[in-house]
Amino acid sequence: MNIILLGPPGAGKGTQSARLVEQYGMHQLSTGDMLRAAVKAKTPVGLEAKAVMERGELVSDEIVSALIDAELGAMAPATGAIFDGYPRTEPQARALDAILERHGRKLDHVIELEVDEDALVDRITGRFTCANCGAGYHDRYHLPKVDGVCDRCGGTEFKRRPDDNEETVRMRMQEYRAKTAPILPVYDARGIVSRVDGMASIEDVTKALDAIVS
Ligand code: AP5
């Protein structure tokens, strides 16, 4: 199965992708994570992407589509793919069609997480992750069970993203409205879009996704 999770910054795409990976053994392809890894490793892609990401703007279509193509090509054909944060523009949506065809895959579901943008600023500015394994947490909605200790790996170091400040988040939302939301009608016309209330609890969103993919 191949699915796209769509929604503005903070809608819960990463949170729910991690749950789908755990539940169904699918593979998460997050262009945001790939770009952050490239920035950390100071690769040519990372050097080009760093300032763009810090401004909350979109990295070039060619770069992100090449990252997706390479990662999909490295996956076992039977493993399902979750596209998290990709595609984000009309050219990316067209590129994904070609990439999927080249790898003998087809798109089964596009799931839009519907959310209230003002609440998202609160979600994003409260977000932090385990520096060791990347497990995601939130200052108010999802704290580790033991204070200061990661539930998943026992790590004790946590970090926050440099683009998780209010000004950059507002820019990321503007980019979503202007460039990403317009790709939904294309998938609507194919009859593969499901809409889920992303303002429900994390557990309830997971249940709604289960009902779509199982
Ligand atoms: P990316 O990393 O993709 O960021 P994003 O789309 O802005 O999404 P986020 O990761 O911020 O949010 P999310 O929906 O995953 O929410 P999460 O689950 O973490 O992209 C970053 C940058 O990279 C972009 O700005 C761009 O520059 C570049 N980029 C990436 N892809 C690109 C592309 N294709 N083209 C061009 N440029 C690209 O949840 C957020 C918080 O809320 C967490 O703390 C979580 O615990 C909490 N939470 C989640 N669900 C709920 C819930 N239901 N109730 C309460 N709290 C919840």
PDB file of C-alpha atoms and ligand atoms in Angstrom:
ATOM      1  CA  MET A   1       0.000   0.000   0.000  1.00  0.00           C
ATOM      2  CA  ASN A   2       1.190   3.526  -0.827  1.00  0.00           C
ATOM      3  CA  ILE A   3      -0.336   6.507   0.948  1.00  0.00           C
ATOM      4  CA  ILE A   4       0.182  10.247   1.175  1.00  0.00           C
ATOM      5  CA  LEU A   5      -0.398  12.042   4.485  1.00  0.00           C
ATOM      6  CA  LEU A   6      -1.275  15.658   3.780  1.00  0.00           C
ATOM      7  CA  GLY A   7      -1.803  18.523   6.176  1.00  0.00           C
ATOM      8  CA  PRO A   8      -0.244  21.808   7.261  1.00  0.00           C
ATOM      9  CA  PRO A   9       2.760  21.979   9.616  1.00  0.00           C
ATOM     10  CA  GLY A  10       1.913  20.366  12.942  1.00  0.00           C
ATOM     11  CA  ALA A  11      -1.147  18.520  11.614  1.00  0.00           C
ATOM     12  CA  GLY A  12       0.297  15.256  12.963  1.00  0.00           C
ATOM     13  CA  LYS A  13       1.774  13.718   9.794  1.00  0.00           C
ATOM     14  CA  GLY A  14       4.994  12.630  11.501  1.00  0.00           C
ATOM     15  CA  THR A  15       3.208  11.406  14.629  1.00  0.00           C
ATOM     16  CA  GLN A  16       0.766   9.278  12.664  1.00  0.00           C
ATOM     17  CA  SER A  17       3.408   8.032  10.198  1.00  0.00           C
ATOM     18  CA  ALA A  18       5.387   6.621  13.118  1.00  0.00           C
ATOM     19  CA  ARG A  19       2.282   4.758  14.297  1.00  0.00           C
ATOM     20  CA  LEU A  20       1.589   3.332  10.832  1.00  0.00           C
ATOM     21  CA  VAL A  21       5.206   2.176  10.621  1.00  0.00           C
ATOM     22  CA  GLU A  22       4.838   0.391  13.950  1.00  0.00           C
ATOM     23  CA  GLN A  23       1.414  -1.088  13.209  1.00  0.00           C
ATOM     24  CA  TYR A  24       1.815  -2.164   9.578  1.00  0.00           C
ATOM     25  CA  GLY A  25       5.578  -2.300   8.975  1.00  0.00           C
ATOM     26  CA  MET A  26       5.274   0.400   6.325  1.00  0.00           C
ATOM     27  CA  HIS A  27       8.193   2.730   5.499  1.00  0.00           C
ATOM     28  CA  GLN A  28       7.950   6.468   6.193  1.00  0.00           C
ATOM     29  CA  LEU A  29       9.388   8.755   3.510  1.00  0.00           C
ATOM     30  CA  SER A  30       9.610  12.182   5.139  1.00  0.00           C
ATOM     31  CA  THR A  31      11.240  14.807   2.932  1.00  0.00           C
ATOM     32  CA  GLY A  32      11.563  17.039   6.019  1.00  0.00           C
ATOM     33  CA  ASP A  33      13.580  14.335   7.839  1.00  0.00           C
ATOM     34  CA  MET A  34      15.682  13.648   4.732  1.00  0.00           C
ATOM     35  CA  LEU A  35      16.463  17.357   4.349  1.00  0.00           C
ATOM     36  CA  ARG A  36      17.305  17.770   8.051  1.00  0.00           C
ATOM     37  CA  ALA A  37      19.700  14.796   7.767  1.00  0.00           C
ATOM     38  CA  ALA A  38      21.314  16.449   4.721  1.00  0.00           C
ATOM     39  CA  VAL A  39      21.653  19.758   6.611  1.00  0.00           C
ATOM     40  CA  LYS A  40      23.250  17.951   9.556  1.00  0.00           C
ATOM     41  CA  ALA A  41      25.677  16.100   7.265  1.00  0.00           C
ATOM     42  CA  LYS A  42      26.448  19.352   5.388  1.00  0.00           C
ATOM     43  CA  THR A  43      25.946  17.664   1.991  1.00  0.00           C
ATOM     44  CA  PRO A  44      25.475  19.918  -1.087  1.00  0.00           C
ATOM     45  CA  VAL A  45      21.696  19.418  -0.776  1.00  0.00           C
ATOM     46  CA  GLY A  46      21.850  20.273   2.916  1.00  0.00           C
ATOM     47  CA  LEU A  47      23.883  23.424   2.298  1.00  0.00           C
ATOM     48  CA  GLU A  48      21.331  24.583  -0.285  1.00  0.00           C
ATOM     49  CA  ALA A  49      18.302  23.659   1.853  1.00  0.00           C
ATOM     50  CA  LYS A  50      19.373  25.046   5.245  1.00  0.00           C
ATOM     51  CA  ALA A  51      18.510  28.727   4.831  1.00  0.00           C
ATOM     52  CA  VAL A  52      15.333  27.955   2.854  1.00  0.00           C
ATOM     53  CA  MET A  53      14.049  25.706   5.657  1.00  0.00           C
ATOM     54  CA  GLU A  54      14.956  28.244   8.334  1.00  0.00           C
ATOM     55  CA  ARG A  55      12.800  30.806   6.502  1.00  0.00           C
ATOM     56  CA  GLY A  56       9.913  28.307   6.324  1.00  0.00           C
ATOM     57  CA  GLU A  57       9.910  28.301   2.529  1.00  0.00           C
ATOM     58  CA  LEU A  58       9.886  25.265   0.247  1.00  0.00           C
ATOM     59  CA  VAL A  59      13.049  23.602  -1.025  1.00  0.00           C
ATOM     60  CA  SER A  60      13.211  23.088  -4.821  1.00  0.00           C
ATOM     61  CA  ASP A  61      10.946  20.480  -6.414  1.00  0.00           C
ATOM     62  CA  GLU A  62      13.910  18.814  -8.158  1.00  0.00           C
ATOM     63  CA  ILE A  63      15.797  18.237  -4.904  1.00  0.00           C
ATOM     64  CA  VAL A  64      12.925  16.704  -2.953  1.00  0.00           C
ATOM     65  CA  SER A  65      11.692  14.557  -5.842  1.00  0.00           C
ATOM     66  CA  ALA A  66      15.228  13.166  -6.327  1.00  0.00           C
ATOM     67  CA  LEU A  67      15.358  12.296  -2.603  1.00  0.00           C
ATOM     68  CA  ILE A  68      12.025  10.461  -2.815  1.00  0.00           C
ATOM     69  CA  ASP A  69      13.011   8.625  -5.999  1.00  0.00           C
ATOM     70  CA  ALA A  70      16.257   7.394  -4.422  1.00  0.00           C
ATOM     71  CA  GLU A  71      14.634   6.275  -1.171  1.00  0.00           C
ATOM     72  CA  LEU A  72      11.748   4.514  -2.899  1.00  0.00           C
ATOM     73  CA  GLY A  73      14.215   2.767  -5.200  1.00  0.00           C
ATOM     74  CA  ALA A  74      16.066   1.399  -2.163  1.00  0.00           C
ATOM     75  CA  MET A  75      12.904  -0.084  -0.613  1.00  0.00           C
ATOM     76  CA  ALA A  76      11.764  -3.697  -0.956  1.00  0.00           C
ATOM     77  CA  PRO A  77       8.919  -3.717  -3.511  1.00  0.00           C
ATOM     78  CA  ALA A  78       6.495  -5.339  -1.047  1.00  0.00           C
ATOM     79  CA  THR A  79       6.984  -2.693   1.658  1.00  0.00           C
ATOM     80  CA  GLY A  80       4.263  -0.064   1.813  1.00  0.00           C
ATOM     81  CA  ALA A  81       5.209   3.619   1.565  1.00  0.00           C
ATOM     82  CA  ILE A  82       3.922   6.554   3.610  1.00  0.00           C
ATOM     83  CA  PHE A  83       4.717   9.874   1.949  1.00  0.00           C
ATOM     84  CA  ASP A  84       4.980  12.379   4.811  1.00  0.00           C
ATOM     85  CA  GLY A  85       5.342  15.987   3.656  1.00  0.00           C
ATOM     86  CA  TYR A  86       5.627  15.078  -0.022  1.00  0.00           C
ATOM     87  CA  PRO A  87       4.261  16.055  -2.512  1.00  0.00           C
ATOM     88  CA  ARG A  88       3.865  19.721  -1.565  1.00  0.00           C
ATOM     89  CA  THR A  89       3.448  21.374  -4.991  1.00  0.00           C
ATOM     90  CA  GLU A  90       1.787  20.549  -8.300  1.00  0.00           C
ATOM     91  CA  PRO A  91       5.151  19.709  -9.986  1.00  0.00           C
ATOM     92  CA  GLN A  92       5.966  17.375  -7.059  1.00  0.00           C
ATOM     93  CA  ALA A  93       2.581  15.653  -7.430  1.00  0.00           C
ATOM     94  CA  ARG A  94       3.297  15.061 -11.134  1.00  0.00           C
ATOM     95  CA  ALA A  95       6.824  13.855 -10.303  1.00  0.00           C
ATOM     96  CA  LEU A  96       5.428  11.407  -7.744  1.00  0.00           C
ATOM     97  CA  ASP A  97       3.107   9.877 -10.359  1.00  0.00           C
ATOM     98  CA  ALA A  98       6.119   9.244 -12.609  1.00  0.00           C
ATOM     99  CA  ILE A  99       8.278   7.938  -9.730  1.00  0.00           C
ATOM    100  CA  LEU A 100       5.580   5.516  -8.576  1.00  0.00           C
ATOM    101  CA  GLU A 101       5.076   4.228 -12.092  1.00  0.00           C
ATOM    102  CA  ARG A 102       8.821   3.735 -12.536  1.00  0.00           C
ATOM    103  CA  HIS A 103       8.936   1.671  -9.336  1.00  0.00           C
ATOM    104  CA  GLY A 104       5.837  -0.362 -10.229  1.00  0.00           C
ATOM    105  CA  ARG A 105       3.675   1.157  -7.486  1.00  0.00           C
ATOM    106  CA  LYS A 106       0.307   2.870  -7.364  1.00  0.00           C
ATOM    107  CA  LEU A 107      -1.197   5.382  -4.988  1.00  0.00           C
ATOM    108  CA  ASP A 108      -3.927   3.876  -2.789  1.00  0.00           C
ATOM    109  CA  HIS A 109      -4.911   6.702  -0.444  1.00  0.00           C
ATOM    110  CA  VAL A 110      -4.364  10.406   0.088  1.00  0.00           C
ATOM    111  CA  ILE A 111      -5.295  11.236   3.671  1.00  0.00           C
ATOM    112  CA  GLU A 112      -5.816  14.866   4.584  1.00  0.00           C
ATOM    113  CA  LEU A 113      -5.521  15.753   8.267  1.00  0.00           C
ATOM    114  CA  GLU A 114      -7.963  18.628   8.742  1.00  0.00           C
ATOM    115  CA  VAL A 115      -6.865  21.059  11.443  1.00  0.00           C
ATOM    116  CA  ASP A 116      -7.347  24.481  12.980  1.00  0.00           C
ATOM    117  CA  GLU A 117      -4.246  26.493  12.067  1.00  0.00           C
ATOM    118  CA  ASP A 118      -4.196  28.618  15.231  1.00  0.00           C
ATOM    119  CA  ALA A 119      -4.015  25.503  17.404  1.00  0.00           C
ATOM    120  CA  LEU A 120      -1.101  24.283  15.291  1.00  0.00           C
ATOM    121  CA  VAL A 121       1.173  27.112  16.371  1.00  0.00           C
ATOM    122  CA  ASP A 122       0.709  25.886  19.938  1.00  0.00           C
ATOM    123  CA  ARG A 123       1.397  22.300  18.896  1.00  0.00           C
ATOM    124  CA  ILE A 124       4.551  23.104  16.970  1.00  0.00           C
ATOM    125  CA  THR A 125       6.143  25.510  19.406  1.00  0.00           C
ATOM    126  CA  GLY A 126       5.677  22.869  22.171  1.00  0.00           C
ATOM    127  CA  ARG A 127       7.195  20.030  20.174  1.00  0.00           C
ATOM    128  CA  PHE A 128      10.488  18.292  21.008  1.00  0.00           C
ATOM    129  CA  THR A 129      12.138  15.000  20.043  1.00  0.00           C
ATOM    130  CA  CYS A 130      14.547  12.490  21.527  1.00  0.00           C
ATOM    131  CA  ALA A 131      18.034  13.405  20.293  1.00  0.00           C
ATOM    132  CA  ASN A 132      18.944   9.714  20.129  1.00  0.00           C
ATOM    133  CA  CYS A 133      16.014   7.957  18.400  1.00  0.00           C
ATOM    134  CA  GLY A 134      13.841  10.842  17.142  1.00  0.00           C
ATOM    135  CA  ALA A 135      10.688   9.864  19.094  1.00  0.00           C
ATOM    136  CA  GLY A 136       8.336  12.869  19.178  1.00  0.00           C
ATOM    137  CA  TYR A 137       6.917  14.562  22.296  1.00  0.00           C
ATOM    138  CA  HIS A 138       5.052  17.727  23.266  1.00  0.00           C
ATOM    139  CA  ASP A 139       5.348  19.984  26.324  1.00  0.00           C
ATOM    140  CA  ARG A 140       1.629  19.629  27.114  1.00  0.00           C
ATOM    141  CA  TYR A 141       0.054  16.866  24.979  1.00  0.00           C
ATOM    142  CA  HIS A 142       2.622  14.085  24.942  1.00  0.00           C
ATOM    143  CA  LEU A 143       5.273  14.039  27.651  1.00  0.00           C
ATOM    144  CA  PRO A 144       7.592  11.061  28.237  1.00  0.00           C
ATOM    145  CA  LYS A 145       6.132   8.686  30.854  1.00  0.00           C
ATOM    146  CA  VAL A 146       9.199   9.273  33.043  1.00  0.00           C
ATOM    147  CA  ASP A 147      10.265  12.913  33.118  1.00  0.00           C
ATOM    148  CA  GLY A 148      13.380  13.472  31.019  1.00  0.00           C
ATOM    149  CA  VAL A 149      13.627   9.856  29.766  1.00  0.00           C
ATOM    150  CA  CYS A 150      12.609   8.794  26.261  1.00  0.00           C
ATOM    151  CA  ASP A 151       9.833   6.129  26.317  1.00  0.00           C
ATOM    152  CA  ARG A 152      11.254   4.390  23.265  1.00  0.00           C
ATOM    153  CA  CYS A 153      15.033   4.224  23.805  1.00  0.00           C
ATOM    154  CA  GLY A 154      15.729   5.510  27.336  1.00  0.00           C
ATOM    155  CA  GLY A 155      17.685   8.485  25.947  1.00  0.00           C
ATOM    156  CA  THR A 156      17.932  11.566  28.149  1.00  0.00           C
ATOM    157  CA  GLU A 157      18.835  14.230  25.560  1.00  0.00           C
ATOM    158  CA  PHE A 158      16.051  16.062  23.715  1.00  0.00           C
ATOM    159  CA  LYS A 159      16.085  18.690  20.965  1.00  0.00           C
ATOM    160  CA  ARG A 160      13.842  21.261  19.236  1.00  0.00           C
ATOM    161  CA  ARG A 161      13.779  22.192  15.539  1.00  0.00           C
ATOM    162  CA  PRO A 162      15.207  25.602  14.533  1.00  0.00           C
ATOM    163  CA  ASP A 163      12.128  26.259  12.314  1.00  0.00           C
ATOM    164  CA  ASP A 164       9.655  25.659  15.164  1.00  0.00           C
ATOM    165  CA  ASN A 165       9.215  29.319  16.110  1.00  0.00           C
ATOM    166  CA  GLU A 166       5.977  31.237  15.533  1.00  0.00           C
ATOM    167  CA  GLU A 167       7.223  33.448  12.683  1.00  0.00           C
ATOM    168  CA  THR A 168       8.568  30.516  10.641  1.00  0.00           C
ATOM    169  CA  VAL A 169       5.514  28.392  11.398  1.00  0.00           C
ATOM    170  CA  ARG A 170       3.246  31.147   9.983  1.00  0.00           C
ATOM    171  CA  MET A 171       5.377  31.197   6.806  1.00  0.00           C
ATOM    172  CA  ARG A 172       5.190  27.377   6.527  1.00  0.00           C
ATOM    173  CA  MET A 173       1.400  27.589   6.829  1.00  0.00           C
ATOM    174  CA  GLN A 174       1.259  30.248   4.146  1.00  0.00           C
ATOM    175  CA  GLU A 175       3.323  28.006   1.855  1.00  0.00           C
ATOM    176  CA  TYR A 176       0.920  25.124   2.579  1.00  0.00           C
ATOM    177  CA  ARG A 177      -2.156  27.198   1.701  1.00  0.00           C
ATOM    178  CA  ALA A 178      -0.623  28.670  -1.455  1.00  0.00           C
ATOM    179  CA  LYS A 179       1.244  25.677  -2.900  1.00  0.00           C
ATOM    180  CA  THR A 180       0.169  22.418  -1.243  1.00  0.00           C
ATOM    181  CA  ALA A 181      -3.598  22.723  -0.717  1.00  0.00           C
ATOM    182  CA  PRO A 182      -4.143  23.218  -4.499  1.00  0.00           C
ATOM    183  CA  ILE A 183      -2.917  19.653  -5.210  1.00  0.00           C
ATOM    184  CA  LEU A 184      -5.861  18.103  -3.329  1.00  0.00           C
ATOM    185  CA  PRO A 185      -8.448  18.568  -6.120  1.00  0.00           C
ATOM    186  CA  VAL A 186      -6.215  16.496  -8.432  1.00  0.00           C
ATOM    187  CA  TYR A 187      -6.407  13.549  -6.035  1.00  0.00           C
ATOM    188  CA  ASP A 188     -10.093  14.263  -5.278  1.00  0.00           C
ATOM    189  CA  ALA A 189     -10.812  13.797  -8.976  1.00  0.00           C
ATOM    190  CA  ARG A 190      -9.250  10.315  -8.720  1.00  0.00           C
ATOM    191  CA  GLY A 191     -11.538   9.450  -5.785  1.00  0.00           C
ATOM    192  CA  ILE A 192      -8.685   8.502  -3.435  1.00  0.00           C
ATOM    193  CA  VAL A 193      -8.886  11.296  -0.806  1.00  0.00           C
ATOM    194  CA  SER A 194     -10.061  10.612   2.753  1.00  0.00           C
ATOM    195  CA  ARG A 195     -10.394  13.396   5.300  1.00  0.00           C
ATOM    196  CA  VAL A 196      -9.662  12.875   8.980  1.00  0.00           C
ATOM    197  CA  ASP A 197     -10.248  15.257  11.885  1.00  0.00           C
ATOM    198  CA  GLY A 198      -6.673  16.084  12.893  1.00  0.00           C
ATOM    199  CA  MET A 199      -7.907  18.019  15.945  1.00  0.00           C
ATOM    200  CA  ALA A 200      -9.079  14.794  17.613  1.00  0.00           C
ATOM    201  CA  SER A 201      -6.753  13.099  20.110  1.00  0.00           C
ATOM    202  CA  ILE A 202      -3.661  11.344  18.754  1.00  0.00           C
ATOM    203  CA  GLU A 203      -5.304   7.975  19.562  1.00  0.00           C
ATOM    204  CA  ASP A 204      -8.539   8.852  17.767  1.00  0.00           C
ATOM    205  CA  VAL A 205      -6.673  10.081  14.688  1.00  0.00           C
ATOM    206  CA  THR A 206      -4.777   6.759  14.644  1.00  0.00           C
ATOM    207  CA  LYS A 207      -8.101   4.859  14.842  1.00  0.00           C
ATOM    208  CA  ALA A 208      -9.473   6.863  11.914  1.00  0.00           C
ATOM    209  CA  LEU A 209      -6.343   6.117   9.862  1.00  0.00           C
ATOM    210  CA  ASP A 210      -6.575   2.412  10.761  1.00  0.00           C
ATOM    211  CA  ALA A 211     -10.106   2.346   9.418  1.00  0.00           C
ATOM    212  CA  ILE A 212      -8.846   3.698   6.082  1.00  0.00           C
ATOM    213  CA  VAL A 213      -5.709   1.601   5.581  1.00  0.00           C
ATOM    214  CA  SER A 214      -6.648  -1.753   7.160  1.00  0.00           C
TER     215      SER A 214
HETATM  216  P1  AP5 B   1       8.526  19.014   7.488  1.00  0.00           P
HETATM  217  O1  AP5 B   1       9.530  18.408   8.354  1.00  0.00           O
HETATM  218  O2  AP5 B   1       7.762  18.150   6.564  1.00  0.00           O
HETATM  219  O3  AP5 B   1       7.565  19.890   8.388  1.00  0.00           O
HETATM  220  P2  AP5 B   1       6.000  20.244   8.275  1.00  0.00           P
HETATM  221  O4  AP5 B   1       5.238  19.805   7.112  1.00  0.00           O
HETATM  222  O5  AP5 B   1       6.001  21.696   8.520  1.00  0.00           O
HETATM  223  O6  AP5 B   1       5.382  19.337   9.268  1.00  0.00           O
HETATM  224  P3  AP5 B   1       5.794  19.099  10.729  1.00  0.00           P
HETATM  225  O7  AP5 B   1       6.858  18.058  10.820  1.00  0.00           O
HETATM  226  O8  AP5 B   1       6.091  20.407  11.387  1.00  0.00           O
HETATM  227  O9  AP5 B   1       4.441  18.619  11.329  1.00  0.00           O
HETATM  228  P4  AP5 B   1       3.695  17.222  11.367  1.00  0.00           P
HETATM  229  O10 AP5 B   1       2.440  17.326  10.585  1.00  0.00           O
HETATM  230  O11 AP5 B   1       4.633  16.087  11.044  1.00  0.00           O
HETATM  231  O12 AP5 B   1       3.303  17.217  12.894  1.00  0.00           O
HETATM  232  P5  AP5 B   1       3.821  16.313  14.110  1.00  0.00           P
HETATM  233  O13 AP5 B   1       3.338  14.909  13.956  1.00  0.00           O
HETATM  234  O14 AP5 B   1       5.279  16.509  14.318  1.00  0.00           O
HETATM  235  O15 AP5 B   1       9.202  20.169   6.586  1.00  0.00           O
HETATM  236  C1  AP5 B   1      10.114  21.108   7.146  1.00  0.00           C
HETATM  237  C2  AP5 B   1      10.675  21.980   6.048  1.00  0.00           C
HETATM  238  O16 AP5 B   1      11.410  21.165   5.092  1.00  0.00           O
HETATM  239  C3  AP5 B   1       9.634  22.711   5.188  1.00  0.00           C
HETATM  240  O17 AP5 B   1       9.240  23.939   5.784  1.00  0.00           O
HETATM  241  C4  AP5 B   1      10.415  22.908   3.877  1.00  0.00           C
HETATM  242  O18 AP5 B   1      11.345  23.967   3.976  1.00  0.00           O
HETATM  243  C5  AP5 B   1      11.207  21.621   3.756  1.00  0.00           C
HETATM  244  N1  AP5 B   1      10.466  20.558   3.010  1.00  0.00           N
HETATM  245  C6  AP5 B   1      10.039  19.358   3.512  1.00  0.00           C
HETATM  246  N2  AP5 B   1       9.410  18.658   2.553  1.00  0.00           N
HETATM  247  C7  AP5 B   1       9.424  19.417   1.433  1.00  0.00           C
HETATM  248  C8  AP5 B   1       8.884  19.244   0.136  1.00  0.00           C
HETATM  249  N3  AP5 B   1       8.213  18.147  -0.221  1.00  0.00           N
HETATM  250  N4  AP5 B   1       9.067  20.261  -0.773  1.00  0.00           N
HETATM  251  C9  AP5 B   1       9.768  21.368  -0.461  1.00  0.00           C
HETATM  252  N5  AP5 B   1      10.284  21.609   0.776  1.00  0.00           N
HETATM  253  C10 AP5 B   1      10.108  20.640   1.720  1.00  0.00           C
HETATM  254  O19 AP5 B   1       3.006  16.977  15.310  1.00  0.00           O
HETATM  255  C11 AP5 B   1       3.319  18.255  15.827  1.00  0.00           C
HETATM  256  C12 AP5 B   1       3.197  18.261  17.367  1.00  0.00           C
HETATM  257  O20 AP5 B   1       1.828  18.101  17.711  1.00  0.00           O
HETATM  258  C13 AP5 B   1       3.950  17.111  18.046  1.00  0.00           C
HETATM  259  O21 AP5 B   1       4.505  17.590  19.230  1.00  0.00           O
HETATM  260  C14 AP5 B   1       2.867  16.060  18.349  1.00  0.00           C
HETATM  261  O22 AP5 B   1       3.161  15.310  19.523  1.00  0.00           O
HETATM  262  C15 AP5 B   1       1.631  16.938  18.512  1.00  0.00           C
HETATM  263  N6  AP5 B   1       0.430  16.288  17.995  1.00  0.00           N
HETATM  264  C16 AP5 B   1       0.309  15.558  16.851  1.00  0.00           C
HETATM  265  N7  AP5 B   1      -0.967  15.132  16.678  1.00  0.00           N
HETATM  266  C17 AP5 B   1      -1.675  15.648  17.730  1.00  0.00           C
HETATM  267  C18 AP5 B   1      -3.055  15.543  18.137  1.00  0.00           C
HETATM  268  N8  AP5 B   1      -3.947  14.870  17.391  1.00  0.00           N
HETATM  269  N9  AP5 B   1      -3.420  16.181  19.276  1.00  0.00           N
HETATM  270  C19 AP5 B   1      -2.506  16.884  20.028  1.00  0.00           C
HETATM  271  N10 AP5 B   1      -1.187  16.965  19.698  1.00  0.00           N
HETATM  272  C20 AP5 B   1      -0.774  16.364  18.579  1.00  0.00           C
END
